[in-house]
């Protein structure tokens, strides 16, 4: 059982209570390595996976944010209310907005994951602050700018266009999955899937799911 309210003597800028942290990795070596680095820090309080909840910081280590990793990130942040730190080796251009859309604002390159860098990321995540490597921030700003220009050039289409999760849902609708299957695939509730579809069809004046898929295909979203 963790004790997240125990006070500690911390350096300036560090919290006066210990932060519950869970480390997840695809391989035991990466997990053990990260835990070894963080164990040196007095503000860290390791907890079990079953104790993840609001206020917990999950350090998720992956070589690249694949679909499995993204689904887990969504569940941790949206369903469990946790804060997440993604430690990753490579993020492709097409994955960056998906990661941010999951609610992740704290990312560390694996090659830069020293004890101090991991602590900085955990502290930022626990406060709800963003902490991105400089090169990723530049790429994100560039992508957002491109999306805004693309949306502005779509005559008759709201500037918001389609959000990443709307595209995710429509892509699975196009593959023939039903609401329950889509919810399971994306780690959403069925109600969330229905709300996503209802929201985009209403906003874009589309008649039904089929019409929404046709629109997404025509506009190049899927």
Coordinates of N, CA and C in Angstrom, one line a residue:
X1 N 0.9 -1.2 0.0 CA 0.0 0.0 0.0 C 0.9 1.2 0.0
X2 N 0.6 2.2 -0.9 CA 1.4 3.4 -0.9 C 0.9 4.4 0.0
X3 N 1.8 5.3 0.3 CA 1.4 6.4 1.2 C 1.8 7.7 0.5
X4 N 0.8 8.2 -0.3 CA 1.1 9.4 -1.2 C 1.1 10.7 -0.4
X5 N 0.8 10.7 0.9 CA 0.6 11.9 1.6 C 1.8 12.1 2.6
X6 N 2.7 11.2 2.7 CA 3.8 11.3 3.6 C 4.7 12.5 3.1
X7 N 5.1 13.4 4.1 CA 5.9 14.5 3.7 C 7.3 14.1 3.7
X8 N 8.1 14.8 2.8 CA 9.5 14.5 2.7 C 10.3 15.8 2.6
X9 N 11.6 15.8 2.9 CA 12.4 16.9 2.7 C 12.9 17.0 1.2
X10 N 12.3 17.9 0.5 CA 12.6 17.9 -1.0 C 13.3 19.2 -1.4
X11 N 13.9 19.1 -2.5 CA 14.5 20.3 -3.1 C 13.5 21.3 -3.6
X12 N 13.9 22.5 -3.8 CA 13.0 23.5 -4.3 C 12.4 23.0 -5.6
X13 N 11.1 23.2 -5.7 CA 10.3 22.8 -6.9 C 9.8 21.4 -6.8
X14 N 10.2 20.7 -5.8 CA 9.7 19.3 -5.7 C 8.5 19.3 -4.7
X15 N 7.5 18.4 -4.9 CA 6.3 18.4 -4.0 C 6.7 18.0 -2.6
X16 N 5.8 18.4 -1.7 CA 6.0 18.0 -0.3 C 5.4 16.7 0.1
X17 N 4.9 15.9 -0.9 CA 4.4 14.6 -0.7 C 5.0 13.7 -1.7
X18 N 5.0 12.4 -1.4 CA 5.5 11.4 -2.4 C 4.6 11.1 -3.5
X19 N 5.1 10.9 -4.7 CA 4.3 10.7 -5.9 C 4.2 9.2 -6.2
X20 N 3.0 8.7 -6.2 CA 2.8 7.3 -6.6 C 3.1 7.1 -8.0
X21 N 4.0 6.1 -8.3 CA 4.5 5.9 -9.6 C 4.5 4.4 -10.0
X22 N 4.0 4.1 -11.2 CA 4.0 2.8 -11.8 C 4.9 2.8 -13.0
X23 N 5.8 1.8 -13.1 CA 6.6 1.7 -14.3 C 6.2 0.5 -15.1
X24 N 5.8 0.7 -16.4 CA 5.4 -0.3 -17.3 C 6.4 -0.4 -18.5
X25 N 6.8 -1.6 -18.9 CA 7.6 -1.7 -20.1 C 7.4 -3.1 -20.7
X26 N 7.6 -3.2 -22.0 CA 7.4 -4.4 -22.7 C 8.4 -5.5 -22.3
X27 N 9.6 -5.0 -21.8 CA 10.6 -6.0 -21.4 C 11.1 -5.7 -20.0
X28 N 11.4 -6.7 -19.2 CA 11.7 -6.6 -17.8 C 13.0 -5.8 -17.6
X29 N 13.9 -5.8 -18.5 CA 15.2 -5.1 -18.4 C 14.9 -3.6 -18.4
X30 N 14.1 -3.1 -19.3 CA 13.8 -1.7 -19.3 C 13.1 -1.2 -18.1
X31 N 12.1 -2.1 -17.6 CA 11.4 -1.7 -16.4 C 12.3 -1.7 -15.2
X32 N 13.2 -2.7 -15.1 CA 14.1 -2.7 -13.9 C 15.0 -1.5 -14.0
X33 N 15.5 -1.2 -15.2 CA 16.4 0.0 -15.3 C 15.8 1.3 -14.9
X34 N 14.6 1.5 -15.3 CA 13.9 2.8 -15.0 C 13.6 2.8 -13.5
X35 N 13.2 1.7 -12.9 CA 12.9 1.7 -11.5 C 14.2 1.9 -10.7
X36 N 15.3 1.4 -11.1 CA 16.5 1.6 -10.5 C 16.9 3.0 -10.4
X37 N 16.7 3.7 -11.6 CA 17.0 5.2 -11.6 C 16.1 6.0 -10.7
X38 N 14.8 5.7 -10.7 CA 13.8 6.4 -10.0 C 13.9 6.1 -8.5
X39 N 14.3 4.9 -8.2 CA 14.4 4.5 -6.7 C 15.3 5.4 -5.9
X40 N 16.2 6.1 -6.6 CA 17.2 7.0 -5.9 C 16.5 8.3 -5.4
X41 N 15.3 8.5 -6.0 CA 14.6 9.8 -5.7 C 13.7 9.7 -4.5
X42 N 13.8 10.5 -3.5 CA 13.0 10.4 -2.3 C 11.5 10.7 -2.5
X43 N 11.1 11.4 -3.5 CA 9.7 11.8 -3.7 C 9.0 10.7 -4.5
X44 N 9.6 9.6 -4.9 CA 9.0 8.6 -5.7 C 8.5 7.5 -4.7
X45 N 7.3 7.0 -4.9 CA 6.7 6.0 -4.1 C 6.1 4.9 -5.1
X46 N 6.8 3.8 -5.4 CA 6.3 2.8 -6.3 C 5.1 2.1 -5.8
X47 N 4.1 2.0 -6.7 CA 2.9 1.3 -6.4 C 2.6 0.2 -7.4
X48 N 1.6 -0.7 -7.2 CA 1.3 -1.8 -8.1 C 0.4 -1.3 -9.2
X49 N 0.3 -2.0 -10.3 CA -0.6 -1.7 -11.4 C -2.1 -1.5 -10.9
X50 N -2.4 -2.4 -9.9 CA -3.8 -2.4 -9.4 C -4.2 -1.1 -8.6
X51 N -3.1 -0.3 -8.3 CA -3.4 0.9 -7.5 C -3.4 2.1 -8.3
X52 N -3.3 2.0 -9.6 CA -3.3 3.2 -10.5 C -4.7 3.9 -10.4
X53 N -4.6 5.2 -10.3 CA -5.8 6.0 -10.2 C -5.4 7.5 -10.3
X54 N -6.3 8.4 -10.0 CA -6.0 9.8 -10.1 C -4.8 10.2 -9.2
X55 N -3.9 10.9 -9.8 CA -2.7 11.3 -9.0 C -1.5 10.3 -9.2
X56 N -1.7 9.1 -9.8 CA -0.7 8.2 -10.1 C 0.0 8.7 -11.4
X57 N 1.4 8.6 -11.4 CA 2.1 8.8 -12.6 C 2.6 7.5 -13.2
X58 N 2.2 7.2 -14.4 CA 2.6 5.9 -15.0 C 3.7 6.2 -16.0
X59 N 4.9 5.6 -15.8 CA 6.0 5.7 -16.7 C 5.9 4.6 -17.7
X60 N 5.6 4.8 -18.9 CA 5.4 3.8 -19.9 C 6.5 3.8 -20.9
X61 N 7.3 2.7 -21.0 CA 8.5 2.6 -21.8 C 8.2 1.7 -23.0
X62 N 8.4 2.3 -24.2 CA 8.1 1.6 -25.5 C 9.1 2.1 -26.5
X63 N 9.5 1.2 -27.4 CA 10.4 1.6 -28.5 C 9.7 2.6 -29.4
X64 N 8.4 2.3 -29.7 CA 7.6 3.2 -30.5 C 6.2 3.1 -30.1
X65 N 5.4 4.2 -30.1 CA 4.0 4.2 -29.7 C 3.1 3.5 -30.7
X66 N 3.0 2.1 -30.6 CA 2.2 1.4 -31.5 C 0.7 1.4 -31.0
X67 N -0.2 0.7 -31.7 CA -1.6 0.7 -31.4 C -1.8 0.2 -29.9
X68 N -1.1 -0.8 -29.5 CA -1.2 -1.3 -28.2 C -0.8 -0.3 -27.2
X69 N 0.3 0.4 -27.4 CA 0.7 1.4 -26.5 C -0.3 2.6 -26.4
X70 N -0.8 3.0 -27.6 CA -1.7 4.1 -27.6 C -3.0 3.8 -26.9
X71 N -3.5 2.5 -27.1 CA -4.7 2.1 -26.4 C -4.5 2.1 -24.9
X72 N -3.4 1.6 -24.4 CA -3.1 1.6 -23.0 C -3.0 3.1 -22.5
X73 N -2.4 4.0 -23.2 CA -2.3 5.4 -22.8 C -3.7 6.0 -22.6
X74 N -4.5 5.7 -23.6 CA -5.9 6.3 -23.5 C -6.6 5.8 -22.2
X75 N -6.5 4.5 -22.0 CA -7.2 3.9 -20.8 C -6.6 4.5 -19.5
X76 N -5.3 4.6 -19.4 CA -4.7 5.1 -18.2 C -5.1 6.5 -17.9
X77 N -5.1 7.4 -19.0 CA -5.3 8.8 -18.8 C -6.8 9.1 -18.7
X78 N -7.6 8.5 -19.6 CA -9.0 8.9 -19.7 C -9.9 8.1 -18.7
X79 N -9.6 6.8 -18.5 CA -10.5 6.0 -17.7 C -10.0 5.9 -16.2
X80 N -8.6 5.8 -16.1 CA -8.1 5.7 -14.7 C -7.7 7.0 -14.1
X81 N -7.7 8.0 -14.9 CA -7.3 9.4 -14.4 C -5.9 9.6 -14.0
X82 N -5.0 8.7 -14.5 CA -3.6 8.8 -14.2 C -2.9 9.8 -15.1
X83 N -1.7 10.2 -14.7 CA -0.8 11.1 -15.5 C 0.2 10.1 -16.1
X84 N 0.6 10.4 -17.3 CA 1.5 9.5 -18.0 C 2.8 10.1 -18.5
X85 N 3.9 9.4 -18.4 CA 5.2 9.8 -19.0 C 5.5 8.7 -20.0
X86 N 5.7 9.1 -21.2 CA 6.0 8.2 -22.3 C 7.5 8.3 -22.6
X87 N 8.2 7.1 -22.3 CA 9.6 7.0 -22.6 C 9.8 6.2 -23.9
X88 N 10.3 6.8 -25.0 CA 10.1 6.2 -26.3 C 11.4 6.4 -27.1
X89 N 11.7 5.4 -28.0 CA 12.9 5.5 -28.8 C 12.6 6.3 -30.1
X90 N 11.5 6.1 -30.7 CA 11.1 6.7 -32.0 C 9.7 7.0 -32.0
X91 N 9.4 8.2 -32.5 CA 8.0 8.6 -32.8 C 7.9 9.1 -34.2
X92 N 7.1 8.4 -35.1 CA 7.0 8.8 -36.5 C 6.0 10.0 -36.5
X93 N 6.1 10.7 -37.6 CA 5.3 11.9 -37.8 C 3.8 11.6 -37.6
X94 N 3.4 10.4 -38.2 CA 2.0 10.1 -38.1 C 1.5 9.7 -36.7
X95 N 2.5 9.5 -35.8 CA 2.1 9.0 -34.4 C 2.1 10.2 -33.4
X96 N 2.7 11.3 -33.7 CA 2.9 12.4 -32.8 C 1.6 12.9 -32.3
X97 N 0.7 13.3 -33.2 CA -0.6 13.9 -32.8 C -1.4 12.8 -32.1
X98 N -1.3 11.6 -32.5 CA -2.1 10.5 -31.8 C -1.6 10.4 -30.3
X99 N -0.4 10.5 -30.1 CA 0.2 10.5 -28.7 C -0.4 11.7 -27.9
X100 N -0.3 12.9 -28.5 CA -0.8 14.1 -27.8 C -2.3 14.0 -27.5
X101 N -3.0 13.5 -28.5 CA -4.5 13.3 -28.4 C -4.9 12.4 -27.3
X102 N -4.0 11.5 -27.0 CA -4.2 10.5 -25.8 C -4.2 11.2 -24.5
X103 N -3.7 12.5 -24.5 CA -3.6 13.2 -23.2 C -2.2 13.2 -22.7
X104 N -1.2 12.8 -23.5 CA 0.2 12.7 -23.0 C 0.9 14.0 -23.4
X105 N 1.4 14.7 -22.4 CA 2.1 15.9 -22.6 C 3.6 15.8 -22.1
X106 N 4.0 14.7 -21.6 CA 5.3 14.5 -21.1 C 6.0 13.3 -21.8
X107 N 7.0 13.6 -22.6 CA 7.7 12.6 -23.4 C 9.2 12.7 -23.1
X108 N 9.8 11.5 -23.0 CA 11.3 11.5 -22.8 C 11.9 10.5 -23.9
X109 N 12.9 11.0 -24.5 CA 13.6 10.0 -25.4 C 14.4 9.0 -24.6
X110 N 14.3 7.7 -25.0 CA 15.0 6.7 -24.3 C 16.5 7.0 -24.1
X111 N 17.1 7.5 -25.1 CA 18.6 7.7 -25.0 C 18.9 8.9 -24.1
X112 N 17.9 9.6 -23.6 CA 18.1 10.7 -22.7 C 17.5 10.5 -21.3
X113 N 17.1 9.2 -21.1 CA 16.4 8.9 -19.9 C 17.3 8.6 -18.7
X114 N 18.0 9.7 -18.2 CA 18.8 9.6 -17.0 C 17.9 9.7 -15.8
X115 N 18.5 9.5 -14.6 CA 17.7 9.6 -13.4 C 17.1 11.0 -13.3
X116 N 17.9 12.0 -13.5 CA 17.4 13.4 -13.4 C 16.4 13.7 -14.4
X117 N 16.5 13.3 -15.7 CA 15.5 13.5 -16.7 C 14.2 12.8 -16.4
X118 N 14.3 11.6 -15.9 CA 13.1 10.9 -15.6 C 12.3 11.6 -14.4
X119 N 13.1 12.0 -13.4 CA 12.5 12.7 -12.3 C 11.8 14.0 -12.7
X120 N 12.5 14.7 -13.6 CA 11.9 16.0 -14.1 C 10.6 15.7 -14.8
X121 N 10.5 14.6 -15.6 CA 9.3 14.2 -16.3 C 8.2 13.8 -15.4
X122 N 8.5 13.0 -14.4 CA 7.5 12.6 -13.4 C 7.0 13.8 -12.6
X123 N 7.8 14.7 -12.2 CA 7.4 15.9 -11.5 C 6.4 16.7 -12.4
X124 N 6.8 16.9 -13.7 CA 6.0 17.7 -14.6 C 4.6 17.0 -14.8
X125 N 4.6 15.7 -15.0 CA 3.4 15.0 -15.2 C 2.5 15.1 -14.0
X126 N 3.1 15.0 -12.8 CA 2.3 15.0 -11.5 C 1.6 16.4 -11.4
X127 N 2.3 17.4 -11.9 CA 1.7 18.8 -11.8 C 0.7 19.0 -12.9
X128 N 0.7 18.1 -13.9 CA -0.2 18.4 -15.1 C 0.5 19.2 -16.1
X129 N 1.8 19.4 -16.0 CA 2.5 20.3 -17.0 C 3.0 19.5 -18.2
X130 N 3.2 20.2 -19.3 CA 3.8 19.5 -20.5 C 5.3 19.5 -20.4
X131 N 5.9 18.5 -20.9 CA 7.4 18.4 -20.9 C 7.8 17.6 -22.2
X132 N 8.0 18.3 -23.3 CA 8.4 17.6 -24.5 C 9.8 18.0 -24.9
X133 N 10.6 17.0 -25.5 CA 11.9 17.4 -26.0 C 11.8 18.5 -27.1
X134 N 12.8 19.3 -27.2 CA 12.7 20.5 -28.1 C 12.4 20.1 -29.5
X135 N 13.0 19.0 -30.0 CA 12.8 18.7 -31.4 C 11.4 18.2 -31.6
X136 N 10.8 17.5 -30.6 CA 9.4 17.1 -30.8 C 8.4 18.3 -30.7
X137 N 8.7 19.2 -29.9 CA 7.9 20.4 -29.8 C 7.8 21.1 -31.1
X138 N 9.0 21.2 -31.8 CA 9.1 21.9 -33.1 C 8.3 21.1 -34.1
X139 N 8.4 19.8 -34.1 CA 7.6 19.0 -35.0 C 6.1 19.1 -34.8
X140 N 5.7 19.2 -33.5 CA 4.3 19.3 -33.2 C 3.7 20.6 -33.6
X141 N 4.5 21.7 -33.4 CA 4.0 23.0 -33.9 C 3.9 23.0 -35.4
X142 N 4.8 22.4 -36.1 CA 4.7 22.3 -37.6 C 3.5 21.6 -38.0
X143 N 3.2 20.4 -37.4 CA 2.1 19.6 -37.7 C 0.8 20.4 -37.5
X144 N 0.7 21.0 -36.3 CA -0.6 21.7 -36.0 C -0.8 22.9 -37.1
X145 N 0.3 23.5 -37.4 CA 0.2 24.6 -38.4 C -0.3 24.1 -39.8
X146 N 0.2 22.9 -40.2 CA -0.2 22.3 -41.4 C -1.7 21.9 -41.4
X147 N -2.1 21.3 -40.2 CA -3.5 20.9 -40.1 C -4.4 22.1 -40.2
X148 N -4.0 23.2 -39.5 CA -4.8 24.4 -39.6 C -5.0 25.0 -41.0
X149 N -3.9 25.0 -41.7 CA -3.9 25.5 -43.1 C -4.8 24.6 -44.0
X150 N -4.6 23.3 -43.7 CA -5.4 22.3 -44.5 C -6.9 22.5 -44.2
X151 N -7.3 22.7 -43.0 CA -8.7 22.8 -42.6 C -9.2 24.1 -43.2
X152 N -8.4 25.2 -43.1 CA -8.8 26.5 -43.7 C -9.1 26.4 -45.2
X153 N -8.4 25.5 -45.9 CA -8.6 25.4 -47.3 C -9.8 24.5 -47.7
X154 N -10.4 23.8 -46.7 CA -11.6 22.9 -47.0 C -12.8 23.8 -46.9
X155 N -13.3 24.3 -48.1 CA -14.4 25.1 -48.2 C -15.6 24.4 -47.6
X156 N -16.4 25.1 -46.7 CA -17.6 24.6 -46.2 C -17.3 23.6 -45.0
X157 N -16.1 23.4 -44.6 CA -15.8 22.5 -43.5 C -15.3 23.3 -42.3
X158 N -15.9 23.1 -41.1 CA -15.5 23.9 -40.0 C -14.0 23.8 -39.8
X159 N -13.4 24.9 -39.2 CA -12.0 24.9 -39.0 C -11.5 23.8 -38.1
X160 N -12.3 23.2 -37.3 CA -11.9 22.1 -36.5 C -11.7 20.8 -37.2
X161 N -12.3 20.7 -38.4 CA -12.1 19.5 -39.2 C -12.5 18.2 -38.4
X162 N -11.8 17.1 -38.5 CA -12.0 15.9 -37.7 C -10.9 15.8 -36.7
X163 N -11.2 15.6 -35.5 CA -10.3 15.4 -34.4 C -9.6 14.0 -34.6
X164 N -8.4 13.8 -34.1 CA -7.8 12.4 -34.3 C -8.6 11.3 -33.8
X165 N -9.3 11.4 -32.7 CA -10.1 10.3 -32.2 C -11.3 10.1 -33.1
X166 N -11.9 11.1 -33.7 CA -12.9 10.9 -34.7 C -12.5 10.1 -35.9
X167 N -11.3 10.4 -36.3 CA -10.7 9.7 -37.4 C -10.5 8.2 -37.0
X168 N -10.0 8.0 -35.8 CA -9.8 6.6 -35.3 C -11.1 5.8 -35.3
X169 N -12.2 6.5 -34.9 CA -13.5 5.8 -34.8 C -14.0 5.5 -36.2
X170 N -13.9 6.5 -37.1 CA -14.4 6.3 -38.5 C -13.6 5.3 -39.3
X171 N -12.3 5.2 -39.0 CA -11.5 4.2 -39.7 C -12.0 2.8 -39.3
X172 N -12.4 2.6 -38.1 CA -12.8 1.3 -37.6 C -14.3 1.0 -38.1
X173 N -15.1 2.1 -38.2 CA -16.4 2.0 -38.8 C -16.3 1.5 -40.2
X174 N -15.3 2.1 -40.9 CA -15.1 1.7 -42.3 C -14.7 0.3 -42.5
X175 N -14.0 -0.3 -41.4 CA -13.6 -1.7 -41.4 C -14.7 -2.6 -41.1
X176 N -15.9 -2.1 -40.7 CA -17.0 -2.9 -40.4 C -17.2 -3.3 -39.0
X177 N -16.5 -2.7 -38.1 CA -16.6 -2.9 -36.6 C -17.8 -2.3 -36.1
X178 N -18.5 -2.9 -35.1 CA -19.6 -2.3 -34.5 C -19.2 -1.5 -33.3
X179 N -20.1 -0.9 -32.6 CA -19.8 0.0 -31.5 C -19.0 -0.6 -30.4
X180 N -19.4 -1.8 -30.0 CA -18.7 -2.6 -28.9 C -17.3 -2.9 -29.3
X181 N -17.1 -3.3 -30.6 CA -15.8 -3.7 -31.1 C -14.9 -2.5 -31.1
X182 N -15.4 -1.4 -31.6 CA -14.6 -0.1 -31.7 C -14.2 0.3 -30.3
X183 N -15.1 0.2 -29.3 CA -14.8 0.6 -27.9 C -13.7 -0.2 -27.4
X184 N -13.8 -1.5 -27.6 CA -12.7 -2.4 -27.1 C -11.4 -2.1 -27.8
X185 N -11.4 -1.9 -29.1 CA -10.2 -1.6 -29.9 C -9.5 -0.4 -29.4
X186 N -10.2 0.7 -29.1 CA -9.7 2.0 -28.8 C -9.6 2.2 -27.3
X187 N -10.1 1.3 -26.5 CA -10.1 1.4 -25.0 C -11.0 2.6 -24.6
X188 N -12.1 2.7 -25.3 CA -13.1 3.7 -25.0 C -14.4 3.0 -24.4
X189 N -15.3 3.7 -23.8 CA -16.6 3.1 -23.5 C -17.5 3.2 -24.7
X190 N -18.5 2.4 -24.7 CA -19.4 2.4 -25.9 C -20.1 3.8 -25.9
X191 N -20.4 4.3 -24.8 CA -21.0 5.7 -24.8 C -20.1 6.7 -25.4
X192 N -18.8 6.6 -25.2 CA -17.9 7.6 -25.8 C -17.9 7.4 -27.3
X193 N -17.9 6.2 -27.8 CA -17.9 5.9 -29.2 C -19.1 6.5 -29.9
X194 N -20.3 6.3 -29.2 CA -21.6 6.9 -29.7 C -21.5 8.4 -29.7
X195 N -21.0 9.0 -28.6 CA -20.9 10.4 -28.6 C -20.0 11.0 -29.6
X196 N -18.9 10.3 -29.9 CA -17.9 10.8 -31.0 C -18.7 10.8 -32.3
X197 N -19.4 9.7 -32.6 CA -20.1 9.6 -33.9 C -21.2 10.7 -34.0
X198 N -21.9 10.8 -32.9 CA -23.0 11.8 -32.9 C -22.5 13.2 -33.0
X199 N -21.4 13.5 -32.3 CA -20.8 14.8 -32.4 C -20.4 15.2 -33.7
X200 N -19.7 14.3 -34.4 CA -19.1 14.7 -35.7 C -20.2 14.7 -36.8
X201 N -21.2 13.8 -36.7 CA -22.3 13.8 -37.7 C -23.2 15.1 -37.5
X202 N -23.4 15.5 -36.3 CA -24.1 16.7 -36.0 C -23.4 18.0 -36.5
X203 N -22.1 18.0 -36.1 CA -21.3 19.2 -36.5 C -21.1 19.4 -38.0
X204 N -21.0 18.3 -38.7 CA -20.7 18.3 -40.1 C -21.9 18.1 -41.0
X205 N -23.1 18.0 -40.3 CA -24.4 17.9 -41.0 C -24.4 16.6 -41.9
X206 N -23.9 15.5 -41.3 CA -23.9 14.2 -42.0 C -25.1 13.4 -41.5
X207 N -25.6 12.5 -42.4 CA -26.9 11.8 -42.1 C -26.7 10.6 -41.2
X208 N -25.6 9.9 -41.3 CA -25.4 8.7 -40.6 C -23.9 8.3 -40.6
X209 N -23.6 7.1 -40.1 CA -22.2 6.6 -40.1 C -21.7 6.4 -41.5
X210 N -22.5 5.9 -42.3 CA -22.0 5.6 -43.7 C -21.6 7.0 -44.4
X211 N -22.5 8.0 -44.2 CA -22.2 9.3 -44.7 C -20.9 9.9 -44.1
X212 N -20.7 9.6 -42.8 CA -19.5 10.1 -42.2 C -18.3 9.5 -42.7
X213 N -18.3 8.2 -43.0 CA -17.2 7.4 -43.5 C -16.9 8.0 -44.9
X214 N -18.0 8.2 -45.7 CA -17.8 8.7 -47.1 C -17.1 10.0 -47.1
X215 N -17.6 10.9 -46.1 CA -17.0 12.2 -46.0 C -15.5 12.1 -45.7
X216 N -15.2 11.3 -44.7 CA -13.8 11.1 -44.2 C -12.9 10.6 -45.4
X217 N -13.4 9.7 -46.2 CA -12.7 9.2 -47.3 C -12.4 10.2 -48.4
X218 N -13.5 11.0 -48.7 CA -13.4 12.0 -49.7 C -12.5 13.1 -49.3
X219 N -12.4 13.4 -48.0 CA -11.6 14.5 -47.6 C -10.1 14.1 -47.2
X220 N -9.9 12.8 -47.4 CA -8.5 12.3 -47.2 C -8.1 12.0 -45.7
X221 N -9.1 11.9 -44.8 CA -8.8 11.7 -43.4 C -8.5 10.2 -43.2
X222 N -9.1 9.3 -44.0 CA -8.9 7.9 -43.8 C -8.6 7.3 -45.2

